[in-house]
Amino acid sequence: MTDLPKEFRQQLAERFSNVTGSDVTGSIFTGKELQRHQSDDGTQKLLLEWLDGERTECVLLQDDRHHRTGCISTQIGCAMGCRFCASGMDGFVRNLSRGEILEQILRLNSLLPKEERLTHLVVMGIGEPVLNLDSLLPALDSATAADGLNVSVRRITVSTVGIPAGIRRLADYVTKNHKAYKLAVSLHAPNDELRSEIVPQNRHTGIETVMKAADDYFAVTGRRVTFEYTLIGGVNDQPLHIRQLAALLRHRNAVVNIIPLNPVPELPYRPPAGKMVRRFAEELSANGIQVKIRFRKGDKISAACGQLRRICR
Ligand code: SAH
């Protein structure tokens, strides 16, 4: 628009994204949908490319209880390097902006038929959410706005590897703004030695500090914390681990979410046998711990937990 003053055009260029690369002309989207995968269990996965050429994936999950769940990413790559997860295999590039996070939500919502909308959001895609709260929280504010998508605050879950300072910041924000999102903490091991091995971030924190931050989150929000436990064959599925996990959680008002490992071809870890999963869950529950098993969804299109990445397949 050469009829605008040059200086003004320069300011526009500095402050706004150039959306000519977008695949939806005239829309507010800045990304481009590179791939769409659909699985027969109703799961759909989008590979999006952002203006700088970087890519992320996001997933729509559907179940027969009318839950329509959007699973969104917060970063390009991930710096946490959990040994069994595909998302961090190529390291960390940058945070997603609030617009990029919101765009994933809107795009997933638009995959649904007109009469439906997203009922749940899980911040469980690529990246460590509490390291990008500056973008995530405003994006969730838009998703929960009554004149926006109007997703219920109670149906939003933020999952973290367990960074105490980040959990505290989140707790502070959600209490001040009356947005008690559900918190999920990726525990995966009941002792520091094993946890530091499979979740390297643990070397800087240790389980005790993570548990303390989770306890405080529960105390200020009143929302019970979920502890995710990816069950890895022969690694963290032994009777000793059940006893240690039960001891860690016995006096806490918590739920364990068991996620049978979803295999990543390049990584050496294997899923546990089906009967091990059941036994692990039964014995934990016999020890007075609340347990849920997260049934695998979308694994045929590599859209299950820990399988998201930033490449075309
Ligand atoms: N980075 C955040 C959000 C990811 S949520 C976090 O760590 O919580 C996805 C969950 O799936 C996490 O608990 C993650 O540790 C787990 N996960 C990673 N790789 C997996 C795999 N291969 N199979 C099953 N679960 C996996």
Short mmCIF file of C-alpha atoms and ligand atoms in Angstrom, two decimals:
data_model
loop_
_atom_site.label_atom_id
_atom_site.label_comp_id
_atom_site.label_asym_id
_atom_site.label_seq_id
_atom_site.Cartn_x
_atom_site.Cartn_y
_atom_site.Cartn_z
CA MET A 1 0.00 0.00 0.00
CA THR A 2 2.34 2.65 -1.31
CA ASP A 3 -0.24 5.36 -0.66
CA LEU A 4 0.45 5.01 3.08
CA PRO A 5 3.33 7.04 4.49
CA LYS A 6 6.58 5.12 4.38
CA GLU A 7 7.22 5.58 8.07
CA PHE A 8 3.79 4.18 8.91
CA ARG A 9 4.38 1.15 6.70
CA GLN A 10 7.63 0.56 8.50
CA GLN A 11 5.85 0.66 11.84
CA LEU A 12 3.26 -1.83 10.59
CA ALA A 13 5.99 -4.18 9.42
CA GLU A 14 7.71 -3.99 12.80
CA ARG A 15 4.63 -4.55 14.89
CA PHE A 16 2.48 -6.99 12.91
CA SER A 17 2.97 -10.36 11.24
CA ASN A 18 2.97 -10.61 7.49
CA VAL A 19 0.17 -13.09 6.94
CA THR A 20 0.54 -13.58 3.21
CA GLY A 21 1.88 -17.09 3.88
CA SER A 22 -1.35 -18.17 5.58
CA ASP A 23 -3.51 -20.84 3.91
CA VAL A 24 -6.77 -19.12 4.83
CA THR A 25 -6.88 -15.89 2.87
CA GLY A 26 -8.37 -13.00 4.74
CA SER A 27 -8.33 -14.85 8.05
CA ILE A 28 -6.54 -13.98 11.25
CA PHE A 29 -4.48 -17.16 11.00
CA THR A 30 -0.76 -16.87 10.41
CA GLY A 31 -0.01 -20.59 10.14
CA LYS A 32 -0.37 -22.98 7.28
CA GLU A 33 -1.83 -26.47 7.57
CA LEU A 34 0.83 -28.75 6.06
CA GLN A 35 -0.71 -32.10 6.92
CA ARG A 36 -3.90 -33.48 8.35
CA HIS A 37 -4.10 -37.04 9.64
CA GLN A 38 -7.27 -38.78 10.68
CA SER A 39 -7.53 -41.99 12.64
CA ASP A 40 -10.51 -44.35 12.84
CA ASP A 41 -10.91 -43.64 16.57
CA GLY A 42 -11.93 -40.05 15.64
CA THR A 43 -8.54 -38.50 16.43
CA GLN A 44 -7.28 -35.85 14.02
CA LYS A 45 -3.81 -34.36 13.97
CA LEU A 46 -2.68 -31.16 12.26
CA LEU A 47 0.89 -30.29 11.36
CA LEU A 48 1.07 -26.49 11.24
CA GLU A 49 3.84 -24.36 9.77
CA TRP A 50 4.36 -20.90 11.22
CA LEU A 51 5.61 -17.78 9.46
CA ASP A 52 9.26 -18.51 10.23
CA GLY A 53 8.98 -22.00 8.71
CA GLU A 54 8.97 -23.75 12.11
CA ARG A 55 6.38 -26.45 12.71
CA THR A 56 4.28 -27.94 15.48
CA GLU A 57 1.48 -30.46 15.79
CA CYS A 58 -1.85 -30.33 17.60
CA VAL A 59 -4.57 -32.93 18.06
CA LEU A 60 -8.35 -33.23 18.28
CA LEU A 61 -9.59 -36.13 20.41
CA GLN A 62 -13.19 -37.31 20.49
CA ASP A 63 -14.95 -39.84 22.67
CA ASP A 64 -18.42 -41.31 23.02
CA ARG A 65 -19.18 -39.15 26.07
CA HIS A 66 -19.33 -36.13 23.74
CA HIS A 67 -15.99 -34.89 24.93
CA ARG A 68 -14.24 -32.91 22.20
CA THR A 69 -10.73 -32.26 23.40
CA GLY A 70 -8.09 -30.05 21.84
CA CYS A 71 -4.49 -30.96 22.68
CA ILE A 72 -2.22 -27.99 22.01
CA SER A 73 1.51 -27.27 21.87
CA THR A 74 3.22 -24.34 23.59
CA GLN A 75 6.74 -24.45 22.19
CA ILE A 76 8.61 -25.45 19.06
CA GLY A 77 10.53 -28.46 20.25
CA CYS A 78 11.20 -28.92 23.94
CA ALA A 79 14.23 -28.44 26.16
CA MET A 80 13.23 -30.97 28.82
CA GLY A 81 14.62 -33.99 26.97
CA CYS A 82 12.51 -36.68 28.66
CA ARG A 83 14.14 -39.86 27.41
CA PHE A 84 10.98 -41.60 26.17
CA CYS A 85 9.35 -38.60 24.43
CA ALA A 86 9.59 -37.71 20.73
CA SER A 87 8.82 -34.00 21.17
CA GLY A 88 12.22 -33.08 22.63
CA MET A 89 14.37 -35.24 20.39
CA ASP A 90 15.45 -32.31 18.22
CA GLY A 91 15.89 -29.85 21.07
CA PHE A 92 14.18 -26.52 21.69
CA VAL A 93 13.73 -23.71 19.13
CA ARG A 94 11.39 -21.05 20.55
CA ASN A 95 8.20 -20.34 22.42
CA LEU A 96 4.94 -20.16 20.49
CA SER A 97 3.22 -16.78 20.60
CA ARG A 98 -0.20 -16.34 22.16
CA GLY A 99 -1.66 -16.04 18.65
CA GLU A 100 -0.06 -19.29 17.56
CA ILE A 101 -1.44 -21.07 20.62
CA LEU A 102 -4.92 -19.63 20.10
CA GLU A 103 -4.78 -20.49 16.41
CA GLN A 104 -4.31 -24.18 17.24
CA ILE A 105 -7.43 -24.04 19.41
CA LEU A 106 -9.48 -22.32 16.70
CA ARG A 107 -8.28 -24.65 13.96
CA LEU A 108 -9.07 -27.76 16.03
CA ASN A 109 -12.48 -26.29 16.85
CA SER A 110 -13.18 -25.74 13.17
CA LEU A 111 -12.58 -29.43 12.41
CA LEU A 112 -15.80 -30.18 14.28
CA PRO A 113 -19.27 -30.09 12.69
CA LYS A 114 -21.04 -26.70 13.01
CA GLU A 115 -23.24 -27.80 15.90
CA GLU A 116 -20.29 -28.94 18.01
CA ARG A 117 -17.43 -27.15 19.71
CA LEU A 118 -14.41 -28.01 21.80
CA THR A 119 -15.48 -28.99 25.31
CA HIS A 120 -12.02 -29.61 26.79
CA LEU A 121 -8.48 -28.36 26.32
CA VAL A 122 -5.34 -30.15 27.39
CA VAL A 123 -2.02 -28.36 27.23
CA MET A 124 -0.24 -31.64 26.57
CA GLY A 125 1.27 -31.17 23.14
CA ILE A 126 4.85 -30.20 22.36
CA GLY A 127 6.74 -28.07 24.86
CA GLU A 128 6.81 -27.23 28.55
CA PRO A 129 3.76 -25.04 29.24
CA VAL A 130 4.93 -23.38 32.45
CA LEU A 131 8.02 -22.08 30.66
CA ASN A 132 5.74 -20.16 28.29
CA LEU A 133 3.01 -18.83 30.56
CA ASP A 134 3.30 -15.33 29.03
CA SER A 135 1.80 -16.69 25.80
CA LEU A 136 -0.26 -19.56 27.17
CA LEU A 137 -2.30 -17.68 29.77
CA PRO A 138 -3.61 -14.94 27.43
CA ALA A 139 -4.44 -17.62 24.83
CA LEU A 140 -6.42 -19.59 27.42
CA ASP A 141 -8.12 -16.35 28.51
CA SER A 142 -9.42 -15.99 24.95
CA ALA A 143 -10.50 -19.64 24.84
CA THR A 144 -12.47 -19.31 28.07
CA ALA A 145 -14.00 -15.90 27.30
CA ALA A 146 -17.80 -15.96 27.38
CA ASP A 147 -17.93 -14.19 24.03
CA GLY A 148 -15.18 -16.44 22.68
CA LEU A 149 -15.14 -20.23 22.60
CA ASN A 150 -16.46 -20.25 26.15
CA VAL A 151 -14.54 -23.39 27.19
CA SER A 152 -15.11 -24.01 30.88
CA VAL A 153 -12.13 -23.22 33.11
CA ARG A 154 -12.77 -26.53 34.87
CA ARG A 155 -12.22 -28.41 31.63
CA ILE A 156 -8.75 -27.13 30.94
CA THR A 157 -5.69 -29.08 32.05
CA VAL A 158 -2.12 -27.80 32.04
CA SER A 159 0.49 -30.56 32.17
CA THR A 160 4.03 -29.83 33.34
CA VAL A 161 7.23 -31.79 33.73
CA GLY A 162 7.27 -30.26 37.22
CA ILE A 163 9.07 -26.92 37.40
CA PRO A 164 8.30 -25.57 40.88
CA ALA A 165 8.69 -21.85 40.08
CA GLY A 166 6.43 -22.23 37.03
CA ILE A 167 3.79 -24.13 39.00
CA ARG A 168 3.84 -21.34 41.60
CA ARG A 169 3.42 -18.65 38.95
CA LEU A 170 0.51 -20.57 37.46
CA ALA A 171 -1.07 -21.00 40.90
CA ASP A 172 -0.73 -17.30 41.53
CA TYR A 173 -2.33 -16.35 38.22
CA VAL A 174 -5.22 -18.79 38.41
CA THR A 175 -6.17 -17.77 41.92
CA LYS A 176 -5.97 -14.03 41.19
CA ASN A 177 -8.03 -14.46 38.01
CA HIS A 178 -10.46 -17.13 39.23
CA LYS A 179 -9.26 -19.61 36.65
CA ALA A 180 -8.54 -22.79 38.55
CA TYR A 181 -7.20 -24.85 35.70
CA LYS A 182 -6.47 -28.45 36.44
CA LEU A 183 -2.80 -29.22 36.97
CA ALA A 184 -1.15 -32.43 35.82
CA VAL A 185 2.41 -33.23 36.83
CA SER A 186 4.50 -35.66 34.80
CA LEU A 187 6.00 -37.75 37.58
CA HIS A 188 6.90 -41.02 35.78
CA ALA A 189 9.12 -42.35 38.59
CA PRO A 190 8.73 -42.59 42.37
CA ASN A 191 12.37 -42.04 43.37
CA ASP A 192 14.95 -39.41 42.44
CA GLU A 193 17.48 -41.82 40.99
CA LEU A 194 15.10 -43.23 38.39
CA ARG A 195 13.31 -39.95 37.77
CA SER A 196 16.57 -38.11 37.08
CA GLU A 197 17.46 -40.82 34.59
CA ILE A 198 14.26 -40.66 32.51
CA VAL A 199 13.23 -37.04 33.21
CA PRO A 200 16.57 -35.15 33.23
CA GLN A 201 14.91 -31.96 34.52
CA ASN A 202 14.58 -33.76 37.85
CA ARG A 203 18.30 -33.32 38.49
CA HIS A 204 17.64 -29.61 39.06
CA THR A 205 14.54 -30.01 41.19
CA GLY A 206 14.16 -33.38 42.87
CA ILE A 207 10.80 -35.03 43.53
CA GLU A 208 10.26 -33.44 46.94
CA THR A 209 10.29 -29.85 45.66
CA VAL A 210 7.96 -30.80 42.80
CA MET A 211 5.54 -32.44 45.23
CA LYS A 212 5.63 -29.39 47.49
CA ALA A 213 4.70 -27.11 44.58
CA ALA A 214 1.89 -29.48 43.59
CA ASP A 215 0.63 -29.56 47.20
CA ASP A 216 0.58 -25.76 47.23
CA TYR A 217 -1.32 -25.68 43.91
CA PHE A 218 -3.98 -27.92 45.46
CA ALA A 219 -4.05 -25.83 48.61
CA VAL A 220 -4.71 -22.54 46.82
CA THR A 221 -6.96 -23.79 43.99
CA GLY A 222 -8.78 -26.67 45.68
CA ARG A 223 -8.23 -28.68 42.54
CA ARG A 224 -6.85 -32.15 42.97
CA VAL A 225 -3.57 -32.62 41.10
CA THR A 226 -3.14 -35.47 38.63
CA PHE A 227 0.21 -37.25 38.53
CA GLU A 228 0.98 -38.69 35.13
CA TYR A 229 2.92 -41.92 35.14
CA THR A 230 4.03 -43.20 31.75
CA LEU A 231 4.49 -46.90 32.33
CA ILE A 232 7.62 -48.13 30.57
CA GLY A 233 8.23 -51.88 30.25
CA GLY A 234 11.01 -53.04 32.61
CA VAL A 235 11.91 -49.48 33.67
CA ASN A 236 9.37 -48.07 36.14
CA ASP A 237 6.79 -50.87 36.35
CA GLN A 238 8.26 -53.05 39.11
CA PRO A 239 6.63 -53.96 42.49
CA LEU A 240 9.16 -51.69 44.24
CA HIS A 241 7.92 -48.75 42.16
CA ILE A 242 4.32 -49.44 43.14
CA ARG A 243 5.28 -49.40 46.83
CA GLN A 244 7.33 -46.22 46.50
CA LEU A 245 4.63 -44.46 44.48
CA ALA A 246 1.95 -45.44 46.98
CA ALA A 247 4.10 -44.12 49.84
CA LEU A 248 4.66 -40.85 48.01
CA LEU A 249 0.97 -40.24 47.32
CA ARG A 250 -0.79 -41.96 50.23
CA HIS A 251 -1.32 -38.83 52.27
CA ARG A 252 -2.06 -36.62 49.31
CA ASN A 253 -5.40 -35.98 47.69
CA ALA A 254 -4.18 -36.98 44.26
CA VAL A 255 -4.94 -39.13 41.24
CA VAL A 256 -2.43 -41.17 39.27
CA ASN A 257 -2.95 -41.25 35.53
CA ILE A 258 -1.20 -44.27 34.10
CA ILE A 259 -0.17 -43.82 30.46
CA PRO A 260 1.09 -47.03 28.87
CA LEU A 261 4.14 -45.98 26.84
CA ASN A 262 3.47 -45.08 23.24
CA PRO A 263 6.48 -46.30 21.31
CA VAL A 264 8.75 -43.89 19.46
CA PRO A 265 10.69 -45.81 16.79
CA GLU A 266 14.05 -44.08 17.40
CA LEU A 267 13.94 -44.64 21.17
CA PRO A 268 14.84 -47.86 23.01
CA TYR A 269 11.84 -47.95 25.38
CA ARG A 270 9.06 -50.51 25.08
CA PRO A 271 5.44 -50.49 26.24
CA PRO A 272 4.59 -52.64 29.26
CA ALA A 273 2.57 -55.84 28.75
CA GLY A 274 -1.19 -55.25 29.04
CA LYS A 275 -1.41 -57.38 32.16
CA MET A 276 1.39 -55.39 33.82
CA VAL A 277 -0.63 -52.21 33.29
CA ARG A 278 -3.66 -53.74 34.97
CA ARG A 279 -1.60 -55.17 37.82
CA PHE A 280 0.17 -51.86 38.41
CA ALA A 281 -3.17 -50.06 38.56
CA GLU A 282 -4.81 -52.66 40.79
CA GLU A 283 -1.98 -52.74 43.29
CA LEU A 284 -1.80 -48.98 43.52
CA SER A 285 -5.48 -48.84 44.12
CA ALA A 286 -5.22 -51.62 46.73
CA ASN A 287 -2.77 -49.24 48.45
CA GLY A 288 -5.45 -46.58 48.64
CA ILE A 289 -4.35 -44.51 45.63
CA GLN A 290 -6.86 -43.26 43.05
CA VAL A 291 -5.87 -44.52 39.62
CA LYS A 292 -6.98 -43.93 36.07
CA ILE A 293 -5.57 -45.59 32.98
CA ARG A 294 -5.26 -43.32 29.97
CA PHE A 295 -6.34 -45.43 27.04
CA ARG A 296 -4.26 -44.96 23.97
CA LYS A 297 -5.80 -42.73 21.33
CA GLY A 298 -4.48 -41.70 17.97
CA ASP A 299 -1.40 -43.91 18.08
CA LYS A 300 -2.04 -45.15 14.54
CA ILE A 301 -1.36 -41.62 13.29
CA SER A 302 1.40 -40.94 15.86
CA ALA A 303 -0.86 -38.48 17.66
CA ALA A 304 -0.70 -40.13 21.08
CA CYS A 305 1.10 -38.78 24.19
CA GLY A 306 4.78 -38.26 23.55
CA GLN A 307 4.57 -38.88 19.80
CA LEU A 308 4.15 -35.31 18.56
CA ARG A 309 6.98 -33.59 16.74
CA ARG A 310 7.77 -30.94 14.19
CA ILE A 311 8.41 -32.92 11.02
CA CYS A 312 6.36 -34.23 8.11
CA ARG A 313 5.86 -37.96 7.99
N1 SAH B 1 5.73 -31.19 28.55
C1 SAH B 1 4.55 -31.35 29.36
C2 SAH B 1 3.33 -31.61 28.51
C3 SAH B 1 3.34 -32.95 27.81
S1 SAH B 1 1.93 -33.86 28.29
C4 SAH B 1 4.76 -32.42 30.39
O1 SAH B 1 5.87 -32.96 30.47
O2 SAH B 1 3.86 -32.69 31.17
C5 SAH B 1 2.25 -35.39 27.59
C6 SAH B 1 2.45 -36.49 28.61
O3 SAH B 1 2.87 -37.66 27.89
C7 SAH B 1 3.55 -36.18 29.59
O4 SAH B 1 3.24 -36.72 30.85
C8 SAH B 1 4.72 -36.89 28.96
O5 SAH B 1 5.75 -37.14 29.87
C9 SAH B 1 4.07 -38.14 28.47
N2 SAH B 1 4.83 -38.85 27.45
C10 SAH B 1 5.94 -38.42 26.79
N3 SAH B 1 6.37 -39.37 25.94
C11 SAH B 1 5.52 -40.41 26.06
C12 SAH B 1 5.43 -41.69 25.42
N4 SAH B 1 6.31 -42.06 24.50
N5 SAH B 1 4.41 -42.50 25.77
C13 SAH B 1 3.50 -42.11 26.70
N6 SAH B 1 3.53 -40.92 27.33
C14 SAH B 1 4.53 -40.09 27.02
#
